[in-house]
Amino acid sequence: MSDEHKVYTSGDADGLNGYLYAEYNRDEKEGSIEFIGVKFCKRKKGIGRKLLDMAVHDLFVNAGAASIKLCVGTTNQKALSLYKKAGFKVERSLSFYKLYIWE
């Protein structure tokens, strides 16, 4: 990875438990949380929050970000709760459209 692209991980004797991928746009001084995942059997143990805290700290303190953004589905209540507890605020909602093509 690089200063603009980082992966944060959490693991134990069982192996990888979770990861978070973040990007930093130096020109905009903006961080972006792109992906976060925690192994299903390891959820509700604070792993997602620790990963998020690591990335937020690194982006603000080490990279010099002025803001951090992320996108999450409005129906993903667990993720929304995690982000709100970490201090993120909803800035806007997006509509999602899907077209199915049947054979």
Coordinates of C-alpha atoms in Angstrom, one line a residue:
M1 CA 0.0 0.0 0.0
S2 CA 1.1 3.6 0.2
D3 CA 0.4 6.9 2.1
E4 CA -2.7 7.4 0.0
H5 CA -4.0 3.8 0.1
K6 CA -4.0 1.8 3.4
V7 CA -5.4 -1.4 4.7
Y8 CA -5.9 -1.8 8.5
T9 CA -6.3 -5.3 9.8
S10 CA -7.3 -7.2 13.0
G11 CA -6.3 -10.7 13.7
D12 CA -5.6 -13.3 16.4
A13 CA -4.6 -16.9 16.6
D14 CA -7.6 -17.8 14.4
G15 CA -6.3 -15.6 11.6
L16 CA -7.7 -12.4 10.0
N17 CA -10.8 -11.2 11.8
G18 CA -11.4 -7.9 10.0
Y19 CA -10.1 -5.3 7.7
L20 CA -10.6 -1.7 6.7
Y21 CA -9.4 -0.1 3.4
A22 CA -9.1 3.7 3.4
E23 CA -7.8 6.3 0.9
Y24 CA -6.4 9.7 1.3
N25 CA -6.7 12.5 -1.3
R26 CA -3.8 14.8 -0.7
D27 CA -5.1 17.6 -2.9
E28 CA -8.5 17.7 -1.2
K29 CA -7.1 16.9 2.3
E30 CA -9.9 14.3 2.5
G31 CA -9.9 10.8 3.8
S32 CA -12.3 8.1 2.6
I33 CA -13.3 4.9 4.2
E34 CA -13.9 2.6 1.2
F35 CA -14.4 -0.9 2.7
I36 CA -14.8 -2.5 6.1
G37 CA -15.4 -6.1 6.9
V38 CA -15.5 -8.2 10.0
K39 CA -15.7 -12.0 10.0
F40 CA -19.3 -13.0 10.9
C41 CA -18.3 -15.0 14.0
K42 CA -16.2 -12.1 15.3
R43 CA -18.8 -9.4 15.1
K44 CA -20.1 -7.5 18.2
K45 CA -16.6 -7.7 19.8
G46 CA -15.5 -4.2 19.0
I47 CA -13.3 -5.1 16.1
G48 CA -15.0 -2.8 13.6
R49 CA -14.8 0.1 16.0
K50 CA -11.1 -0.5 16.6
L51 CA -10.4 -0.6 12.9
L52 CA -12.4 2.5 12.3
D53 CA -10.7 4.3 15.2
M54 CA -7.3 3.3 13.8
A55 CA -8.1 4.6 10.3
V56 CA -9.7 7.9 11.6
H57 CA -6.7 8.6 13.8
D58 CA -4.2 7.8 11.0
L59 CA -6.1 9.9 8.5
F60 CA -6.5 13.0 10.8
V61 CA -3.2 12.9 12.7
N62 CA -0.7 11.3 10.4
A63 CA -2.0 12.1 6.9
G64 CA -3.4 15.6 7.8
A65 CA -7.0 15.0 6.5
A66 CA -9.4 17.8 7.2
S67 CA -12.4 15.5 6.7
I68 CA -13.3 11.8 6.2
K69 CA -16.2 10.6 4.2
L70 CA -17.8 7.2 3.7
C71 CA -20.9 5.8 2.0
V72 CA -23.3 3.2 3.5
G73 CA -26.7 1.9 2.6
T74 CA -29.5 3.6 4.5
T75 CA -30.9 0.2 5.5
N76 CA -27.6 -1.0 7.0
Q77 CA -28.5 -0.2 10.6
K78 CA -25.5 -2.0 12.2
A79 CA -23.0 0.0 10.0
L80 CA -24.9 3.3 10.6
S81 CA -24.8 2.7 14.3
L82 CA -21.1 2.1 14.2
Y83 CA -20.4 5.2 12.2
K84 CA -22.6 7.4 14.3
K85 CA -21.0 6.2 17.5
A86 CA -17.6 7.1 16.0
G87 CA -18.8 10.6 15.4
F88 CA -19.8 10.5 11.7
K89 CA -22.8 12.6 10.7
V90 CA -25.2 12.0 7.8
E91 CA -24.6 14.7 5.2
R92 CA -26.8 13.5 2.5
S93 CA -28.7 10.4 1.2
L94 CA -28.4 8.9 -2.2
S95 CA -31.1 7.0 -4.2
F96 CA -30.1 3.6 -5.5
Y97 CA -31.7 2.2 -8.6
K98 CA -31.5 -1.3 -10.0
L99 CA -32.6 -2.7 -13.3
Y100 CA -33.1 -6.5 -13.7
I101 CA -32.8 -8.0 -17.1
W102 CA -34.8 -11.2 -17.4
E103 CA -33.9 -13.8 -20.0

